């Protein structure tokens, strides 16, 4: 089953999009969150969310490490 890992996204510019994609056979967007510069989102992978797409300049921390998205 899913591990419910947390991840952190810090926006480095205005208008960073954090998009949640559904778990299961049907993979689709179910939520889009817009972050402005210096806003931080702390979220989890859940029963409903198996993937996340980040669009924009941001620092992303997961259990697999930290990355900088340009
Ligand atoms: N209702 C969503 C869920 O429980 C909320 C959510 C959790 C979410 N993690 C997310 C939305 C990551 C976007 C990105 O799955």
Short mmCIF file of C-alpha atoms and ligand atoms in Angstrom, two decimals, residues 7 18 20 30-31 41 43-44 46 48-49 52, ligand 1:
data_model
loop_
_atom_site.label_atom_id
_atom_site.label_comp_id
_atom_site.label_asym_id
_atom_site.label_seq_id
_atom_site.Cartn_x
_atom_site.Cartn_y
_atom_site.Cartn_z
CA UNK A 7 7.19 16.11 0.64
CA UNK A 18 1.77 21.90 -7.59
CA UNK A 20 -1.79 16.27 -7.71
CA UNK A 30 -7.30 16.29 -9.33
CA UNK A 31 -5.88 19.34 -7.64
CA UNK A 41 3.57 23.57 0.81
CA UNK A 43 1.85 17.56 1.55
CA UNK A 44 1.59 13.79 1.51
CA UNK A 46 -2.24 9.61 -0.09
CA UNK A 48 -6.03 9.65 -3.63
CA UNK A 49 -2.67 11.08 -4.76
CA UNK A 52 2.74 15.19 -8.14
N1 LIG B 1 -7.38 15.51 -1.16
C1 LIG B 1 -6.03 15.24 -1.60
C2 LIG B 1 -5.57 13.86 -1.08
O1 LIG B 1 -5.93 13.51 0.04
C3 LIG B 1 -5.14 16.34 -1.08
C4 LIG B 1 -3.69 16.15 -1.41
C5 LIG B 1 -2.84 15.38 -0.70
C6 LIG B 1 -2.94 16.74 -2.48
N2 LIG B 1 -1.58 15.43 -1.25
C7 LIG B 1 -1.60 16.25 -2.35
C8 LIG B 1 -3.23 17.63 -3.52
C9 LIG B 1 -0.60 16.64 -3.24
C10 LIG B 1 -2.22 17.99 -4.40
C11 LIG B 1 -0.92 17.51 -4.24
O2 LIG B 1 -4.90 13.15 -1.79
#
